[in-house]
Short mmCIF file of C-alpha atoms in Angstrom, two decimals:
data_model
loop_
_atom_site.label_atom_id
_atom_site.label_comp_id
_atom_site.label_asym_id
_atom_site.label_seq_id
_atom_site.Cartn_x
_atom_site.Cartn_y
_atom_site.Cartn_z
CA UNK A 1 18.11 1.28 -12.73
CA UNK A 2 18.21 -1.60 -15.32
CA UNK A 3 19.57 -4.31 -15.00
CA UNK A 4 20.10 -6.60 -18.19
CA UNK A 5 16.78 -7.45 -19.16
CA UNK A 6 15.19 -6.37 -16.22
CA UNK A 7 14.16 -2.61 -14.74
CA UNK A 8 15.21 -2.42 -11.11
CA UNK A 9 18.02 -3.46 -8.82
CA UNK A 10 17.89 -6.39 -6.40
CA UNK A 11 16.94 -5.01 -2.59
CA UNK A 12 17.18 -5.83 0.85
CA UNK A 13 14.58 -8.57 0.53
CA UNK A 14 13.16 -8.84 4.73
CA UNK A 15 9.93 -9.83 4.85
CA UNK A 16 7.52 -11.87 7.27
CA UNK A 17 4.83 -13.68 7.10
CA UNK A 18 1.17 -11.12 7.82
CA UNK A 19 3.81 -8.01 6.88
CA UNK A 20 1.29 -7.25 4.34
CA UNK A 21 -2.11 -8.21 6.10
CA UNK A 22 -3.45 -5.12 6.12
CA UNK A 23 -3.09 -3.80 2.51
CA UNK A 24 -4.55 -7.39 1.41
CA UNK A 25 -7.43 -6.42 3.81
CA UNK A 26 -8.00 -3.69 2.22
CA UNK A 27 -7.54 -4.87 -1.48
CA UNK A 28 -9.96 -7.76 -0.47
CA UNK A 29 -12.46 -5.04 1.54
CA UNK A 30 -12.69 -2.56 -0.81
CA UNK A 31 -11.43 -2.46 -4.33
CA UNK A 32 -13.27 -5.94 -5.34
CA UNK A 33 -15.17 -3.60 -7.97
CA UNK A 34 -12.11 -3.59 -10.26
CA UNK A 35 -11.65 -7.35 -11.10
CA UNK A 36 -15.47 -7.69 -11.12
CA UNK A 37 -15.79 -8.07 -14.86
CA UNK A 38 -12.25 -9.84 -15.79
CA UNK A 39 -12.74 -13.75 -15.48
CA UNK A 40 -9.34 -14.33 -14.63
CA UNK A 41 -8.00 -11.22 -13.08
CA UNK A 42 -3.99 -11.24 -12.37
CA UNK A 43 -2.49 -10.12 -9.73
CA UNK A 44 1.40 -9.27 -9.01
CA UNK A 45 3.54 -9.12 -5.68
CA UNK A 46 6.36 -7.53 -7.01
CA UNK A 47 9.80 -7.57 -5.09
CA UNK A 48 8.22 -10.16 -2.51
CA UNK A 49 12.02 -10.62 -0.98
CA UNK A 50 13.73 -13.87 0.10
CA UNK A 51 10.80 -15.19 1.15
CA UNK A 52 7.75 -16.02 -1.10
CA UNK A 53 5.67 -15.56 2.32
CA UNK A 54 3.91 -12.60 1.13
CA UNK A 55 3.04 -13.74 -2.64
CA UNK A 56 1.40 -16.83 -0.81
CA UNK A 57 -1.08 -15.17 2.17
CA UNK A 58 -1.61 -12.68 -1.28
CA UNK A 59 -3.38 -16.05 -3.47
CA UNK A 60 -5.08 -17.39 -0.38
CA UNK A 61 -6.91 -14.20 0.23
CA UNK A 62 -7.65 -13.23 -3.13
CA UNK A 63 -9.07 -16.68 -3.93
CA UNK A 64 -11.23 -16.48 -1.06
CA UNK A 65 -13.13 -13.70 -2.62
CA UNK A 66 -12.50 -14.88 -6.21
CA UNK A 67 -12.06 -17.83 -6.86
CA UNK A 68 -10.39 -17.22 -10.11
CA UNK A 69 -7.51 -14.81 -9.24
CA UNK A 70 -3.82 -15.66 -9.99
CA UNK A 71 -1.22 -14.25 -8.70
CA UNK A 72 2.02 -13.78 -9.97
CA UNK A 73 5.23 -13.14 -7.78
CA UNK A 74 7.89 -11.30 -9.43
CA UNK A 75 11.62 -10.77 -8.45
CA UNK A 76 14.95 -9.19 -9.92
CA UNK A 77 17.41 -11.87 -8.05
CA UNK A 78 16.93 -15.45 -10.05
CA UNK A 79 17.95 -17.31 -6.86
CA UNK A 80 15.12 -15.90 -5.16
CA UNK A 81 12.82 -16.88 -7.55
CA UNK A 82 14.54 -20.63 -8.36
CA UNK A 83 13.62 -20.82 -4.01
CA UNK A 84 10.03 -20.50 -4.84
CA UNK A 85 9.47 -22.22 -7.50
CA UNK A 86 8.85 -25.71 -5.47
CA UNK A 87 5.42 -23.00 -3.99
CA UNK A 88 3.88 -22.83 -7.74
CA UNK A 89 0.71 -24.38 -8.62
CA UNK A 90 -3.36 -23.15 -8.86
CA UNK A 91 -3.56 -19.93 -8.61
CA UNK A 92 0.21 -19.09 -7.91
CA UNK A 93 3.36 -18.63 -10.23
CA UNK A 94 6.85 -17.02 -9.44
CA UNK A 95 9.22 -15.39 -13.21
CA UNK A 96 11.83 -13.18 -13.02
CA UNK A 97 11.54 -9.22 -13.61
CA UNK A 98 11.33 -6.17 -12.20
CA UNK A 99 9.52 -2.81 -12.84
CA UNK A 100 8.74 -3.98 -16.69
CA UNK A 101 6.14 -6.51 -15.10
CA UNK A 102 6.46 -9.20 -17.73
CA UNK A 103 2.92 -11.20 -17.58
CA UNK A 104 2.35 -14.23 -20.42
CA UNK A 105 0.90 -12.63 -23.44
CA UNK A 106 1.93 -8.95 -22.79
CA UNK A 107 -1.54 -8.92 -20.53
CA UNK A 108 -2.04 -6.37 -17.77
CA UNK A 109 -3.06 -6.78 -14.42
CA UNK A 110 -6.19 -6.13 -12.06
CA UNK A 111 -3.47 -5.27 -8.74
CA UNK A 112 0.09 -4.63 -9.11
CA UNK A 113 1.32 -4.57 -5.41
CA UNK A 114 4.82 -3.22 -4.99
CA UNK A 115 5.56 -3.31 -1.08
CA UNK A 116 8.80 -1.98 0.71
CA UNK A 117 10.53 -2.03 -2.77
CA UNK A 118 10.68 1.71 -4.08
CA UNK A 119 11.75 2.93 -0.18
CA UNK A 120 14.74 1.14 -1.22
CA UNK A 121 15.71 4.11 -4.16
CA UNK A 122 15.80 7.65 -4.40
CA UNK A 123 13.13 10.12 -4.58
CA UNK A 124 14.20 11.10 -8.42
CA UNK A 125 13.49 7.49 -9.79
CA UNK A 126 9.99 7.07 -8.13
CA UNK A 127 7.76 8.47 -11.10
CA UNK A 128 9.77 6.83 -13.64
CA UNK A 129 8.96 3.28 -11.55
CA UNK A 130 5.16 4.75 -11.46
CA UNK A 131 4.60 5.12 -15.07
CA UNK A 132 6.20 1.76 -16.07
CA UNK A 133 3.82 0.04 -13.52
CA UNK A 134 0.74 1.91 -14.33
CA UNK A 135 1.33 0.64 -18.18
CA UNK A 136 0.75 -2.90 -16.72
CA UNK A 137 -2.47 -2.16 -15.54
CA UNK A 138 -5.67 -3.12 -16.98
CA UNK A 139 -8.67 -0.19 -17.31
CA UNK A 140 -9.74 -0.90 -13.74
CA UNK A 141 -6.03 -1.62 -12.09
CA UNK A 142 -4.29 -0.54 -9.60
CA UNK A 143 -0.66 0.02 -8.42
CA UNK A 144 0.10 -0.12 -4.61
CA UNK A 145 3.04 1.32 -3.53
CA UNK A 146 3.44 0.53 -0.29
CA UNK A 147 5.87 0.59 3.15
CA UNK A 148 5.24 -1.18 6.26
CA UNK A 149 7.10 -1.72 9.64
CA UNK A 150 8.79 -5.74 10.14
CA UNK A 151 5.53 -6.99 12.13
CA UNK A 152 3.45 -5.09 9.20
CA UNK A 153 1.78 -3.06 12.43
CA UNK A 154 2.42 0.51 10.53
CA UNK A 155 1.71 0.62 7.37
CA UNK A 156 1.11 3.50 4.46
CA UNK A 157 0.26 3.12 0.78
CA UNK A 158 -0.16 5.11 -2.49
CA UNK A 159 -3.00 3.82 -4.96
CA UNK A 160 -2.45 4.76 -8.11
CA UNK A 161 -4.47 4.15 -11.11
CA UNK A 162 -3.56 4.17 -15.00
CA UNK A 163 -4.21 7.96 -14.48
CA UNK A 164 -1.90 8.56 -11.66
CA UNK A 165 -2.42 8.36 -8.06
CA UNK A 166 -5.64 8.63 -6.54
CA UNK A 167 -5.04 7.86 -2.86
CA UNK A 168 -2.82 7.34 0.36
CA UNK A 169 -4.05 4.69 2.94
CA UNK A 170 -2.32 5.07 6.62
CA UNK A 171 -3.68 1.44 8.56
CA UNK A 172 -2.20 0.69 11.72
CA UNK A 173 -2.80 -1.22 15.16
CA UNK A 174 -3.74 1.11 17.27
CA UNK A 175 -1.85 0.10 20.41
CA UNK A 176 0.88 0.56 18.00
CA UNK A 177 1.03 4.38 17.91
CA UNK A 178 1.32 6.78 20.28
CA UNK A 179 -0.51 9.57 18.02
CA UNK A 180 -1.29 9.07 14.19
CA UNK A 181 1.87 10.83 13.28
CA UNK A 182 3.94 7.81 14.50
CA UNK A 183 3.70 6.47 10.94
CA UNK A 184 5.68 9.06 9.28
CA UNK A 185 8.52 7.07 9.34
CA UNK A 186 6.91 4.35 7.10
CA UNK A 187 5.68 6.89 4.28
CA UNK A 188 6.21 5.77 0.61
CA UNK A 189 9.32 6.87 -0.70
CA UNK A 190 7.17 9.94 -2.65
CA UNK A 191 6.41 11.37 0.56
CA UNK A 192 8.56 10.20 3.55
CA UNK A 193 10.91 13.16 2.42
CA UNK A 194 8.27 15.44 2.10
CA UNK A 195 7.22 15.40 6.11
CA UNK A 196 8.37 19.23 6.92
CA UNK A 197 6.70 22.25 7.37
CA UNK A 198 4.55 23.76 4.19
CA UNK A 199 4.25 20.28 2.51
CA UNK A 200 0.53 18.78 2.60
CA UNK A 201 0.97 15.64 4.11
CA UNK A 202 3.30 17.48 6.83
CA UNK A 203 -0.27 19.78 7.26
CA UNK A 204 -2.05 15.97 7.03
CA UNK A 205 -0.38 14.19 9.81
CA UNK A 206 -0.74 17.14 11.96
CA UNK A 207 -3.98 17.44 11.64
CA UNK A 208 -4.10 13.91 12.27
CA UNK A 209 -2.49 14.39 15.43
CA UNK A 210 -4.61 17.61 16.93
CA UNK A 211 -7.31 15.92 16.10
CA UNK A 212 -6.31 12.75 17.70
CA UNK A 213 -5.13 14.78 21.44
CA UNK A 214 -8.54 16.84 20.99
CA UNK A 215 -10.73 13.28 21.55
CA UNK A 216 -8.40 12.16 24.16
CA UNK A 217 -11.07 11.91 26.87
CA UNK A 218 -12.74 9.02 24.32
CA UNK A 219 -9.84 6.66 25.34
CA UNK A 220 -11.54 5.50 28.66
CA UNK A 221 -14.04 3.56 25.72
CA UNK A 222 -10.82 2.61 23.57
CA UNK A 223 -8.70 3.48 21.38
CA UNK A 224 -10.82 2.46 18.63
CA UNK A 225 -13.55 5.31 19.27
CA UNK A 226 -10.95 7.93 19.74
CA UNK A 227 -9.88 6.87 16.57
CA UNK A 228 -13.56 6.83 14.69
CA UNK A 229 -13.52 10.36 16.59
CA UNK A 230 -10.35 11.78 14.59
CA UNK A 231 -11.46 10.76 11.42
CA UNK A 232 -14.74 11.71 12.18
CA UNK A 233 -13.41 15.15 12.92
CA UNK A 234 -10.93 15.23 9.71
CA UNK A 235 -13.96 14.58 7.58
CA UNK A 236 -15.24 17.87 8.96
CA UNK A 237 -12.83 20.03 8.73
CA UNK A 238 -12.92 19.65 4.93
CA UNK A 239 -10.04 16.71 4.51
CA UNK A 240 -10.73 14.47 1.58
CA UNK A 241 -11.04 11.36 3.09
CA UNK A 242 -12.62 8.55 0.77
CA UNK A 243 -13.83 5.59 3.13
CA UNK A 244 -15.96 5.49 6.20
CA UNK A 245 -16.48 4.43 9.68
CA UNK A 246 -16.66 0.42 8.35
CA UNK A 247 -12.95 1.00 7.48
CA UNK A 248 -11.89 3.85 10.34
CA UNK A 249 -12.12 1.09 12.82
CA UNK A 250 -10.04 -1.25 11.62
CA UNK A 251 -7.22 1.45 12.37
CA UNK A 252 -7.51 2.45 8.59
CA UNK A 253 -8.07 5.87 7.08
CA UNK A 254 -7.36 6.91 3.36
CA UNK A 255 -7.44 10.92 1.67
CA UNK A 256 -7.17 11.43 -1.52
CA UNK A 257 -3.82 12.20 -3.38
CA UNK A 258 -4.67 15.97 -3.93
CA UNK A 259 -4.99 16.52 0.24
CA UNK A 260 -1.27 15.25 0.21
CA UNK A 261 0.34 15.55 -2.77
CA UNK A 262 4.01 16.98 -3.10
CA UNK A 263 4.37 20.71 -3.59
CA UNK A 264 6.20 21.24 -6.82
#
């Protein structure tokens, strides 16, 4: 997994521009409390790909809610990061590096977002890749480890704090899916594998999904209200879920890690 000075091997490196829309939206939505007392709060797209796209649309919306954000794109290949160089300036800066995260000065940082990287290696080197990124963080950090489909349309993320993770965001457009369970196939590399019978997210997606058929007849007023509906109805049936209606209609729902963790 390391390469010279670097930890990490160069990937596939597709990406488009809005891939990553809706884990910005969220970042920007709801998680604004952790850079609220750091005057210049730093924040990483690591493994952005051959295209700095995503590292850009990631400075423009953080600097519309703080005006004081940088962010810092990181990749393993040097040619992809000699490409963006010509894209640096206020608020926006491109170095070499890989799961180490080097930041000037040894500092850590508010976000760390690591998106369609670690679906790229095996299951065994996931938590070593987690603890090198959580060291990065500062007290209120967080680590995003995220997967997403081309048009960024499906989407799933782990949050993960200095402690370990604390969360799994699904966020999709609803006319995307068929039922909820649709986004299996984009699950973070921790749990894709993990989608079988007697595994918790297998029981999570499921439940998902009954609930989802259950509120059928709520499609005549959209898609949108079936969905409040299933979340609605997760919420009572005892599932963990940590946000609320504000975020259920954007298509978004997040549980907390225990609900889905991986059996040992």
């Amino acid at each position: 997994m390391k390469t010279g000075d670097v930890v990490g091997s160069i990937t596939r490196g597709t990406t488009n521009p809005n891939r990553l829309r809706r884990c910005d939206r969220w970042l920007t939505g709801t998680r604004a409390w952790r850079w609220r007392h750091d005057q210049a709060p730093i924040a990483v797209d690591l493994g952005y790909g051959a295209s700095p796209v995503t590292a850009v649309e990631l400075r423009d919306r953080l600097l519309a809610v703080c005006p004081t954000f940088h962010v810092v794109g990181i990749e393993i290949d040097p040619q992809r990061v000699a490409a963006a160089h010509h894209l640096s300036g206020p608020g926006l800066t491109f170095v070499r590096g890989g799961f180490e995260v080097p930041l000037p000065g040894g500092r850590g940082a508010e976000i760390i977002r690591a998106f369609n990287v670690l679906r790229q290696y095996d299951e065994t080197e996931v938590p070593a890749a987690w603890s090198l990124l959580q060291r990065r963080l500062t007290p209120d950090g967080v680590v995003i480890d995220g997967t997403c489909d081309e048009l960024g349309r499906r989407a799933t993320w782990i949050a993960l704090e200095r402690s370990g993770p604390v969360s799994l965001t699904i966020s999709v457009a609803l006319t995307a899916i068929d039922r909820p369970s649709d986004v299996a196939e984009r699950l973070p590399k921790a749990l894709i594998h993990r989608n079988i019978p007697g595994e918790r997210i297998y029981d999570y997606l499921h439940a998902l999904d009954r609930a989802w058929t259950y509120h059928a007849p709520l499609s005549a007023y959209g898609r949108q209200q079936r969905f409040l509906a299933t979340a609605h109805q997760l919420r009572s049936d005892g599932w963990p879920l940590c946000d609320s209606a504000h975020r259920w209609r954007l298509g978004e729902i997040t549980v907390a890690w225990e609900a889905v963790r991986p059996r040992p």
